[in-house]
Short mmCIF file of C-alpha atoms and ligand atoms in Angstrom, two decimals:
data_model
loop_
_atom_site.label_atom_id
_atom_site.label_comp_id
_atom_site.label_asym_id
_atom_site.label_seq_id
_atom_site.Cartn_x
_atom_site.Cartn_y
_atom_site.Cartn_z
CA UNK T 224 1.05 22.27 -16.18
CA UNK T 225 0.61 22.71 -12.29
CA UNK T 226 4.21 21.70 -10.76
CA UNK T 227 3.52 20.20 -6.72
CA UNK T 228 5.53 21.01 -4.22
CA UNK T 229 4.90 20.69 -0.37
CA UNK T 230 1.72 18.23 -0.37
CA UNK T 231 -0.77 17.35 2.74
CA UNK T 232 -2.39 14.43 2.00
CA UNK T 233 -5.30 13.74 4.21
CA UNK T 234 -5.91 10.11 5.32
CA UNK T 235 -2.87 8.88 3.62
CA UNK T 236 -2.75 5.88 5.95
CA UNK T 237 -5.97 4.37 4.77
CA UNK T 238 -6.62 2.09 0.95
CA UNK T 239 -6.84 4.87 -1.67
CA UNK T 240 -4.55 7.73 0.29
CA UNK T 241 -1.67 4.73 1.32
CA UNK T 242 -1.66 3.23 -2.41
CA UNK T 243 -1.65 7.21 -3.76
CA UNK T 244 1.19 8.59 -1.32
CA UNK T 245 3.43 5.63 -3.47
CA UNK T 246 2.22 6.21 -6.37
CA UNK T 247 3.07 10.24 -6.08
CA UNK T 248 6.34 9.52 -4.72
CA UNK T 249 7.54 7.20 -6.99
CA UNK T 250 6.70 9.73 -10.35
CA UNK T 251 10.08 10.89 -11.45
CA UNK T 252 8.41 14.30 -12.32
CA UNK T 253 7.85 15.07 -8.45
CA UNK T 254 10.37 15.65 -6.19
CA UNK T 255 8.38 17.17 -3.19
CA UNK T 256 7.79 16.79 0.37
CA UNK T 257 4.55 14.39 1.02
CA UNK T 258 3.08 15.20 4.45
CA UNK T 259 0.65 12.72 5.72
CA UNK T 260 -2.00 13.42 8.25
CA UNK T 261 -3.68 11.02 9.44
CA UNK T 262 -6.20 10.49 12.72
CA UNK T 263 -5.43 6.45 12.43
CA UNK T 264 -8.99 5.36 13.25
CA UNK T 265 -10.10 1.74 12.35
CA UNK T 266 -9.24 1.87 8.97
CA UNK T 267 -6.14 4.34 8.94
CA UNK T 268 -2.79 1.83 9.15
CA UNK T 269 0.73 3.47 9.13
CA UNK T 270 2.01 -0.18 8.39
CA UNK T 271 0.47 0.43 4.89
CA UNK T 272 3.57 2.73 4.55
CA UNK T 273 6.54 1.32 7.10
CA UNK T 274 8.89 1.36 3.94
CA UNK T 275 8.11 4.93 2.49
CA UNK T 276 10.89 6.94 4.23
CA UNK T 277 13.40 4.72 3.73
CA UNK T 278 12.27 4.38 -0.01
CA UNK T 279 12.01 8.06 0.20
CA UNK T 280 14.46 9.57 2.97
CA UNK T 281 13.50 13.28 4.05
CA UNK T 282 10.57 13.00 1.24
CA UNK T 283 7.95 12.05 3.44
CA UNK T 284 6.44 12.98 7.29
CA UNK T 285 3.76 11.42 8.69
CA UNK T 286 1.60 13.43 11.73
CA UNK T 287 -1.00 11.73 13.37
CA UNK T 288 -3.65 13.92 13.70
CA UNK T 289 -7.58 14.99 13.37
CA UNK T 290 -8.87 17.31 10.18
CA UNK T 291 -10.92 18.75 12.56
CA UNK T 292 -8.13 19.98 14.50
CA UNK T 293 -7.75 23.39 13.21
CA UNK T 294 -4.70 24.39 15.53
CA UNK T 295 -3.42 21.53 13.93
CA UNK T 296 -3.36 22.32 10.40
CA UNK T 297 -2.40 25.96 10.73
CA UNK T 298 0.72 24.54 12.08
CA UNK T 299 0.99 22.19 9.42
CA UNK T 300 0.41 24.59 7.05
CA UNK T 301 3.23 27.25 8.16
CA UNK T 302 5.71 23.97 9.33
CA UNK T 303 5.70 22.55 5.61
CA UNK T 304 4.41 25.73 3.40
CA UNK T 305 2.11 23.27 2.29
CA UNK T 306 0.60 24.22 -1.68
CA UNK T 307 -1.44 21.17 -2.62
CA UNK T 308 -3.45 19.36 -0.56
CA UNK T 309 -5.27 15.73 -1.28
CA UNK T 310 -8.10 15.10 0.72
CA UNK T 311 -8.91 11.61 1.22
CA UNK T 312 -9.38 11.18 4.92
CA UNK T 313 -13.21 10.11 5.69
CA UNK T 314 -15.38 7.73 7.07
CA UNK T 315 -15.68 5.55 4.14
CA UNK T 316 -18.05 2.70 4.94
CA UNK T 317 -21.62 2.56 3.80
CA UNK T 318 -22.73 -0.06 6.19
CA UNK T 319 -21.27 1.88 9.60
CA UNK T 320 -22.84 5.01 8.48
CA UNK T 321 -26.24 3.40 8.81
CA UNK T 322 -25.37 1.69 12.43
CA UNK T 323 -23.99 4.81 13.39
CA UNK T 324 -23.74 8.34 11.24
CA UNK T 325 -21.99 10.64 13.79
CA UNK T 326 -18.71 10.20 12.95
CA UNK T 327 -19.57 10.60 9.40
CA UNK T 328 -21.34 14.05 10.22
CA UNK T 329 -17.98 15.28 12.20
CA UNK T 330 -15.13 13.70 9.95
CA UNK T 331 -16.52 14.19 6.27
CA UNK T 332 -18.67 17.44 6.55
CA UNK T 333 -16.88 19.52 9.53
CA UNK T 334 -13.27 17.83 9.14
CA UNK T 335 -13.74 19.17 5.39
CA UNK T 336 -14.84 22.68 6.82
CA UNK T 337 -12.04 22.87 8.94
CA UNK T 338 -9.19 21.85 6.04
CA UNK T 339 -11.31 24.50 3.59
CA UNK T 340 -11.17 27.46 6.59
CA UNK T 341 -7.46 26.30 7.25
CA UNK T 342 -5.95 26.35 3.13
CA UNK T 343 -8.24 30.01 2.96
CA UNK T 344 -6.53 31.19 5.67
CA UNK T 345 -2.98 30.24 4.70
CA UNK T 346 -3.06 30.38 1.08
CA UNK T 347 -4.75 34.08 1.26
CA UNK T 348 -0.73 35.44 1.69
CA UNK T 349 0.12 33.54 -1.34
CA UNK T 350 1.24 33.99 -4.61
CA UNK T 351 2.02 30.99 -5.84
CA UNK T 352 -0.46 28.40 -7.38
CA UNK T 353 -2.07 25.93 -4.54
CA UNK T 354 -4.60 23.38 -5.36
CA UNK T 355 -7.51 22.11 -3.00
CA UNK T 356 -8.23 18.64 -4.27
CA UNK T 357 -10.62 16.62 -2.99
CA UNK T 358 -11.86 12.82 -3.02
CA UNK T 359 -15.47 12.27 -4.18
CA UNK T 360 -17.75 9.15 -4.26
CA UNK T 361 -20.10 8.41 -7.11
CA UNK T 362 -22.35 7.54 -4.57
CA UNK T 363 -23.61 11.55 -3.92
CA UNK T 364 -25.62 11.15 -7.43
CA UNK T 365 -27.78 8.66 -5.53
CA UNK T 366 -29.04 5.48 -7.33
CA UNK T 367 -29.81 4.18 -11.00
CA UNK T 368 -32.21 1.78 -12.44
CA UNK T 369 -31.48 -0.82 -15.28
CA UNK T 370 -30.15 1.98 -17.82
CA UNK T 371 -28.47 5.19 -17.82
CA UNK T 372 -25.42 7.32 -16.33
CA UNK T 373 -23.99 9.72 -14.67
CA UNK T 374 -22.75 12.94 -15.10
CA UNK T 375 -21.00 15.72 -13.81
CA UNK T 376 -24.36 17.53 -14.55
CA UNK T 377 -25.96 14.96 -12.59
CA UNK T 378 -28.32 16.29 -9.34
CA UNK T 379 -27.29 15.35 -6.27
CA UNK T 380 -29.19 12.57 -4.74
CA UNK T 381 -27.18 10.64 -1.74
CA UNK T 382 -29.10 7.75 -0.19
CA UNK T 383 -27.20 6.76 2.77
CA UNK T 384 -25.76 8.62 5.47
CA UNK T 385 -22.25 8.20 4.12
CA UNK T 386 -23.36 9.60 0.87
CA UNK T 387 -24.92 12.10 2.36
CA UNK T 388 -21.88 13.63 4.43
CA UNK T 389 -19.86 13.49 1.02
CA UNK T 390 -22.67 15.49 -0.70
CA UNK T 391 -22.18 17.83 1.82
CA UNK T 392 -18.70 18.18 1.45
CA UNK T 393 -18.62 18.44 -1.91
CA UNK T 394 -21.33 20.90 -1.53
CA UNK T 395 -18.43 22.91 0.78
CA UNK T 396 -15.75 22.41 -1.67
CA UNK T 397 -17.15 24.06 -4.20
CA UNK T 398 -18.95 27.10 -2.40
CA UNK T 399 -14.98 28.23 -1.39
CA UNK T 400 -14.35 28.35 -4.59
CA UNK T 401 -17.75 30.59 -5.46
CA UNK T 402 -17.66 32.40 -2.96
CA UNK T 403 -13.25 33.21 -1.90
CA UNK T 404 -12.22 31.73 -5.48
CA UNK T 405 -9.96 28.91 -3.22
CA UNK T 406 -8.30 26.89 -6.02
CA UNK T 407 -10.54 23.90 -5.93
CA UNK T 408 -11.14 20.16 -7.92
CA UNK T 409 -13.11 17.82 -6.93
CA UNK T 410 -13.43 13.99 -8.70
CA UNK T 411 -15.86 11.65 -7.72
CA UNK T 412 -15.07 7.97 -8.21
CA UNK T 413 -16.08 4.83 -8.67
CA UNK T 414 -15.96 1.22 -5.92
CA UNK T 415 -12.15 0.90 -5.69
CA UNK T 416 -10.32 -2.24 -5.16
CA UNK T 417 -7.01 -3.32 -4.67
CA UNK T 418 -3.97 -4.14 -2.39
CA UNK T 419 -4.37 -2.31 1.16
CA UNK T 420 -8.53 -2.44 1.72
CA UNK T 421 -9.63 -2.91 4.90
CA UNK T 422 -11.25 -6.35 4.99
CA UNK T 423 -14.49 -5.18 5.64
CA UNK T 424 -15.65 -3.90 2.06
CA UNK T 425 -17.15 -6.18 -0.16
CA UNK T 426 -13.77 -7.55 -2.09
CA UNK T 427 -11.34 -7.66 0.71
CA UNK T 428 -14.16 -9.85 2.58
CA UNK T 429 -14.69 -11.77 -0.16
CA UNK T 430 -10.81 -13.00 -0.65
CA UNK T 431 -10.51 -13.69 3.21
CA UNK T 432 -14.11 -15.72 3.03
CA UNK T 433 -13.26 -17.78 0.70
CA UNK T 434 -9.66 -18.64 1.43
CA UNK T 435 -10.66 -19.47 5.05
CA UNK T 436 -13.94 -21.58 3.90
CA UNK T 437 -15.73 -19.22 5.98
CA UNK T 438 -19.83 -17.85 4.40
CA UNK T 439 -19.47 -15.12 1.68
CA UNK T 440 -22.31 -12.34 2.73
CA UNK T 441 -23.98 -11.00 -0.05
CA UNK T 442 -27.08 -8.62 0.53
CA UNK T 443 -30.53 -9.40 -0.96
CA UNK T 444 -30.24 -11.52 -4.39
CA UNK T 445 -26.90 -9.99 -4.85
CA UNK T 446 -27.97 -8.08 -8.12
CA UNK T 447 -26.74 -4.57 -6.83
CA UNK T 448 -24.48 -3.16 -9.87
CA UNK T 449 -21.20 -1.74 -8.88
CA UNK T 450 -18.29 0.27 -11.29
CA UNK T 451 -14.90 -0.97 -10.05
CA UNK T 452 -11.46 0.42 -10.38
CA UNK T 453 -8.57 -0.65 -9.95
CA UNK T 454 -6.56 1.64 -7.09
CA UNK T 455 -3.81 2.26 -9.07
CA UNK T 456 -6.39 3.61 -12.19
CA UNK T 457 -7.57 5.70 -10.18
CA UNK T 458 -4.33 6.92 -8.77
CA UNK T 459 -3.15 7.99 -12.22
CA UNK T 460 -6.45 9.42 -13.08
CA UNK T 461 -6.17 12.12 -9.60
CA UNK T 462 -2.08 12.57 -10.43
CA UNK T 463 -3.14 13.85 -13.87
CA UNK T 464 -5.91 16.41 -12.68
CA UNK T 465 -3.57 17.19 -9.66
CA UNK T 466 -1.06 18.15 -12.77
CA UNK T 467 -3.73 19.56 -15.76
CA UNK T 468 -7.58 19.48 -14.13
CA UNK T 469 -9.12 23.01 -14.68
CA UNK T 470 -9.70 24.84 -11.37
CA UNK T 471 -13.42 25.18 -10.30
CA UNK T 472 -14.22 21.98 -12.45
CA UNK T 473 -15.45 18.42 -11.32
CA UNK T 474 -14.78 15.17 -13.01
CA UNK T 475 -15.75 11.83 -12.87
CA UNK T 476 -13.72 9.21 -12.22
CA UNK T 477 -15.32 5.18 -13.53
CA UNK T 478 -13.78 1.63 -14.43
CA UNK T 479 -16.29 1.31 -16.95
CA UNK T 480 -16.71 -1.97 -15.34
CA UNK T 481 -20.30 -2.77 -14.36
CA UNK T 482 -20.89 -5.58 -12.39
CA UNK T 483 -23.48 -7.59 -10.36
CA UNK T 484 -22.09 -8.25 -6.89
CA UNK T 485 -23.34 -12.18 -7.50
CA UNK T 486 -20.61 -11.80 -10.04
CA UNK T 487 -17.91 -10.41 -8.67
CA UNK T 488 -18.23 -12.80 -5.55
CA UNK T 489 -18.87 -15.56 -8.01
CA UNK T 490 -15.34 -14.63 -9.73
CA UNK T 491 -13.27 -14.22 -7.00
CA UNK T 492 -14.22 -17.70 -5.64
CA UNK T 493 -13.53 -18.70 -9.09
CA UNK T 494 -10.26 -17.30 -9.23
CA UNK T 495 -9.35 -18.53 -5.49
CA UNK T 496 -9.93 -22.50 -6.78
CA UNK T 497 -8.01 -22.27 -9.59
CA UNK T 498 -5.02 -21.08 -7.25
CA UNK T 499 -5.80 -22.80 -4.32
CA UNK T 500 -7.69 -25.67 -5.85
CA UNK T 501 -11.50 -26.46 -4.31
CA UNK T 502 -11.92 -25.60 -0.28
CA UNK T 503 -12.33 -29.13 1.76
CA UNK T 504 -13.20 -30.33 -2.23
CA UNK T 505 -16.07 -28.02 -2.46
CA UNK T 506 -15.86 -25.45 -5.09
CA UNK T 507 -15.84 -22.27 -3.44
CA UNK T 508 -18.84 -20.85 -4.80
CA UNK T 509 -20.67 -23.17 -2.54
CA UNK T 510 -19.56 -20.61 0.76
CA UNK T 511 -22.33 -17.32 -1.01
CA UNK T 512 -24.81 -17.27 1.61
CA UNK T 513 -27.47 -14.35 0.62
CA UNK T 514 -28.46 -11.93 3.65
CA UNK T 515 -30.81 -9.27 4.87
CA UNK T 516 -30.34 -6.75 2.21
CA UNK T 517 -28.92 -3.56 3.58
CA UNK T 518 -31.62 -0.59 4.15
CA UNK T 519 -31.34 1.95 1.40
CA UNK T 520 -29.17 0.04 -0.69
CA UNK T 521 -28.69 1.99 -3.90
CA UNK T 522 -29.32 -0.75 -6.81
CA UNK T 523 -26.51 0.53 -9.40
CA UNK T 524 -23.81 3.25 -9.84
CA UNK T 525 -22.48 3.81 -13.68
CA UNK T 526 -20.34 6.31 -14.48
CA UNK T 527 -19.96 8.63 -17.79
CA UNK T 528 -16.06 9.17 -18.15
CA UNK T 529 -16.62 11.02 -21.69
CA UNK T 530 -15.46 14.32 -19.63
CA UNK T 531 -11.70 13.40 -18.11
CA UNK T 532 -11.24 11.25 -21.49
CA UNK T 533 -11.61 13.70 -23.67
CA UNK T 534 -10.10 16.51 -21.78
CA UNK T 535 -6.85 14.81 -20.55
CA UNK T 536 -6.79 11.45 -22.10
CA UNK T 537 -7.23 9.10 -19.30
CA UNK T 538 -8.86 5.92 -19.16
CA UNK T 539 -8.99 2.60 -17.18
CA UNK T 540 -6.45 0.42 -17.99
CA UNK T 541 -6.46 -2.58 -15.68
CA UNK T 542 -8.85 -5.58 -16.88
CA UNK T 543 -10.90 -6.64 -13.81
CA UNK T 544 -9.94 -10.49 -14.22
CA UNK T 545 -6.43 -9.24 -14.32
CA UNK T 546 -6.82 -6.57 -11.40
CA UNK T 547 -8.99 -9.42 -9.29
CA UNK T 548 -5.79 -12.00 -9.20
CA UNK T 549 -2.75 -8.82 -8.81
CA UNK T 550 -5.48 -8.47 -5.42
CA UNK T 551 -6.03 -11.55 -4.57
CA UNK T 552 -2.08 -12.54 -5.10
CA UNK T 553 -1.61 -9.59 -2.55
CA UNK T 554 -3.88 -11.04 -0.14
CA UNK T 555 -2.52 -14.30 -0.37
CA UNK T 556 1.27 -12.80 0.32
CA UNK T 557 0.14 -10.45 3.18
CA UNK T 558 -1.38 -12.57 5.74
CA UNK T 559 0.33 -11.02 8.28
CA UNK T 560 -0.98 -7.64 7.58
CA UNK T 561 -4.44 -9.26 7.19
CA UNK T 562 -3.86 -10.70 11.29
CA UNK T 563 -2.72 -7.66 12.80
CA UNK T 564 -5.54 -5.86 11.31
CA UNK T 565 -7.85 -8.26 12.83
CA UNK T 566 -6.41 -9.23 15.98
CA UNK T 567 -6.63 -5.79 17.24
CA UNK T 568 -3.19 -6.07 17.80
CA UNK T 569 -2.51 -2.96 15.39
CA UNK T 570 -4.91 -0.89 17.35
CA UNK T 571 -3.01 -1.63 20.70
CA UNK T 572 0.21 -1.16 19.26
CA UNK T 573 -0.74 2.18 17.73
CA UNK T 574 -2.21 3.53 20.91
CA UNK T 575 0.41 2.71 23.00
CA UNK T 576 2.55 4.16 20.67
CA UNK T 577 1.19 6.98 19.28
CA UNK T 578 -0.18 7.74 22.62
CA UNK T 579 3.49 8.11 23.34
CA UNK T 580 4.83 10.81 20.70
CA UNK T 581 4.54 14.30 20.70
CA UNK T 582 4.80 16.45 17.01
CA UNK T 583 7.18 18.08 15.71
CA UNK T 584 6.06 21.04 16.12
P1 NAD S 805 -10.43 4.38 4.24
O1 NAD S 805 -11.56 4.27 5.20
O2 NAD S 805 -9.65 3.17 3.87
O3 NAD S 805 -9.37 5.46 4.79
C1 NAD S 805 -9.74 6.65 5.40
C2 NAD S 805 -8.52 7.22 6.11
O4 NAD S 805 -8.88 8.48 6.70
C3 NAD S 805 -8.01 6.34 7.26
O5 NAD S 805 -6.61 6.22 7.19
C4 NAD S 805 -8.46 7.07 8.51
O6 NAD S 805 -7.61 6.85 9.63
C5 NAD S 805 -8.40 8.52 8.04
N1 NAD S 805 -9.28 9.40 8.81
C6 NAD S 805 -10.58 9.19 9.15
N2 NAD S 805 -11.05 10.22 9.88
C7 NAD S 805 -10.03 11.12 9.99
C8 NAD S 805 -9.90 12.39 10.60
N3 NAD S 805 -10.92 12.95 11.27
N4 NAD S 805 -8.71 13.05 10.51
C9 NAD S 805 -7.65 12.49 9.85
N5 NAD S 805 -7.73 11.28 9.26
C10 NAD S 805 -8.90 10.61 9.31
O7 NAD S 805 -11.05 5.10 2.95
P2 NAD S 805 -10.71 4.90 1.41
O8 NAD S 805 -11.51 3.78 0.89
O9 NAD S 805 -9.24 4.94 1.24
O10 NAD S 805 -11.35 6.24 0.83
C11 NAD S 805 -10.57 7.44 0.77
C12 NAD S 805 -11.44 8.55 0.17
O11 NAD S 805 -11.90 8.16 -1.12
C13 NAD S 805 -12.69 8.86 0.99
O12 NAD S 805 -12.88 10.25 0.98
C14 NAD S 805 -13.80 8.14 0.24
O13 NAD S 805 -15.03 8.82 0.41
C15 NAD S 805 -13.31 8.27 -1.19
N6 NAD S 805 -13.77 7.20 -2.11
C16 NAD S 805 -13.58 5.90 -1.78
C17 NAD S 805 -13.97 4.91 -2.69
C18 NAD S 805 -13.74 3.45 -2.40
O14 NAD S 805 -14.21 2.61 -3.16
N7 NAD S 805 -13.03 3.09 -1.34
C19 NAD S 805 -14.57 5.27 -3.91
C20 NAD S 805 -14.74 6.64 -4.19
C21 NAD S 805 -14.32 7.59 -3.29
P1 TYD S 806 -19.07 -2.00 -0.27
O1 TYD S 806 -17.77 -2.65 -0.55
O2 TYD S 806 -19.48 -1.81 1.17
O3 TYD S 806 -19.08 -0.60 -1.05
P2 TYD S 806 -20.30 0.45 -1.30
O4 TYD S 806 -21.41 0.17 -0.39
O5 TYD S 806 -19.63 1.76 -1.02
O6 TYD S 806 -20.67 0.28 -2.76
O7 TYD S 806 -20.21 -2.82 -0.98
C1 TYD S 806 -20.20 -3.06 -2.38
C2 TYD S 806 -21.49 -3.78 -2.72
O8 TYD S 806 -21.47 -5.07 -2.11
C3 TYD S 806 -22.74 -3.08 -2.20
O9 TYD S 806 -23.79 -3.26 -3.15
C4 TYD S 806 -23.06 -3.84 -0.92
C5 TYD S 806 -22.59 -5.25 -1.22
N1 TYD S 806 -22.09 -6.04 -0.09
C6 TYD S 806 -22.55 -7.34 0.12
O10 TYD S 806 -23.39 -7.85 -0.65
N2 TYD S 806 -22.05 -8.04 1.17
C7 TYD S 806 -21.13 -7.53 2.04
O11 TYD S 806 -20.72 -8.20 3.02
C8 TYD S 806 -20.66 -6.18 1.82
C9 TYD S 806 -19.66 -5.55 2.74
C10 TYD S 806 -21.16 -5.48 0.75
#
């Protein structure tokens, strides 16, 4: 079993990386340093984790910074003798990919060069074991019909320009371990949801649209198939590759948890009345207003898990129904986190302050 030391975790102040730096600091098997870089764009939030040093004094630094940075990293690197890094940090949404793909193109394919060139570099003096992990999307395998899955053996077929930019740095990932033998794995994963998701992906939206009577968007007839996860699944599931994955390898990540986007809307307004009771006496189904379908918009994602099941024993364990209302009971209790983000009050704040501090280092 891999023991973690020194860890970078990329994008740490964004939904996945924010729920997975407290998930990896609170196993009592790992008593290392977390360091968190993070650029804070829209969707990075270091209020996601204002109570992690004093949960975890002298356990956890957080830089603000760019991937792409490469002076940057070295000095990471040598400052922290970093050994395992998690890559989350990414342009993650679909929808501003197709309005505007640059920042997709810089952040997900060169930002991933630039970490890759950086751990080479560094870890080439090194004896001891390091691990390149990095965050996948099921979304490089492209789009299925009615039937079928896929696999780790599935081709490569990314639709959008998001999916795209992950293709290509999976693509990356897995040439430095061809071609310089860098310690590499790579997971690709299923729609996550949970506590911390920027409200502009399809669940977060949903909770806020319906508990402010506001119209629920859903694209086309709403029959687009999703798998979702709950976060802290898929938290355990990269903790336990992190730990026992096979280097070189790829897994697949899935909540084996198919479901229409008409139905997961349809739920969650469901859910909402039976807390809330009916919005102005109107059951809350009646805010689902259909829209212009997105361009490109893969019709369903379905994941075969057979591979990290049967090789390490994971599986999904959190019942959607059950995961829906631990997120929606979050939502309800964190209004104020839900304000800043909208205000644009958080984005002041952090330039000013930010803007302000200079590194350690
Ligand atoms: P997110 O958009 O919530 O967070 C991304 C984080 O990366 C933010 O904190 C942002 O500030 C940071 N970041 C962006 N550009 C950066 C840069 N150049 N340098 C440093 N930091 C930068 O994303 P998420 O939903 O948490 O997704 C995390 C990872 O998981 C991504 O790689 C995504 O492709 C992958 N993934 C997400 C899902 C999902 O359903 N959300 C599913 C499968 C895989
Ligand atoms: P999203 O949360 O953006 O994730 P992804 O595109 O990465 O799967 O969208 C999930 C599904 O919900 C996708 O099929 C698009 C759809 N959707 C809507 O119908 N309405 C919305 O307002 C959004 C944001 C998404």
């Amino acid at each position: 079993m891999r023991r973690l030391k020194n860890v970078l975790v990329t994008g740490g102040c964004g939904f996945i990386g924010s729920n997975f730096v407290r998930y990896l600091l609170s196993r009592p098997n790992f008593e290392g340093v977390v360091v968190n870089l993070d650029k804070l764009t829209y969707a990075g939030n270091p209020e996601n984790l204002k109570d992690i040093l004093s949960l975890y004094p002298g356990r956890y630094v957080f830089v603000k910074g760019d991937i792409c940075d490469f002076e940057l990293l070295k000095k990471i690197f040598n400052a922290y003798q970093i050994d395992t890094i998690v890559h989350f940090a990414a342009e993650s949404h679909v929808d501003r990919s197709i309005l505007g793909p640059e920042p997709f193109i810089e952040t997900n394919i060169r930002g991933t060069f630039c970490l890759l060139e950086a751990a080479r570099l560094y870890w080439k003096e090194k004896k001891e074991a390091c691990l390149f992990y990095h965050i996948s999307t099921d979304e490089v395998y492209g789009s299925l019909g009615e039937k079928g899955f896929f696999t780790e053996q599935t081709p490569y077929r990314p639709n959008s320009p998001y999916s795209a930019s992950k293709a290509a740095s999976d693509h990356l990932v897995r040439a430095y371990y061809k071609t310089y033998g860098l310690p590499v794995i790579i997971s690709n994963c299923t729609n996550n949801y949970g506590p911390f998701q920027f409200p502009e992906k399809l669940i977060p939206l949903t909770i806020l649209n319906a508990l402010e009577g506001k119209p629920i968007p859903v694209y086309g007839k709403g029959e687009n198939v999703r798998d979702w996860i709950y976060v802290g699944d898929h938290c355990e599931a990269i903790w336990l590759l992190l730990r026992k994955g096979k280097i070189g390898e790829q897994y697949n990540i899935g909540g084996e948890n198919e479901r229409s986007n008409i139905e997961v809307v349809s739920l969650i307004c469901d859910l909402l009345d039976e807390v809330l009771g009916p919005f102005n006496g109107n059951p809350r189904r009646s805010l689902i207003t259909f829209v212009k379908d997105r361009p490109g918009h893969d019709f369903r994602y379905s994941m075969d898990i057979t591979k990290i099941k049967t090789s390490l024993g994971w599986y999904p364990k959190t019942n959607f129904r059950e995961g829906l209302k631990k997120t929606i009971r979050w939502y309800l209790e964190h209004q104020d986190w839900v304000f800043q983000i909208r205000s644009g009050t958080y984005q002041n704040w952090v330039n000013e302050f930010y803007g302000r501090i200079k590194h350690a280092f």
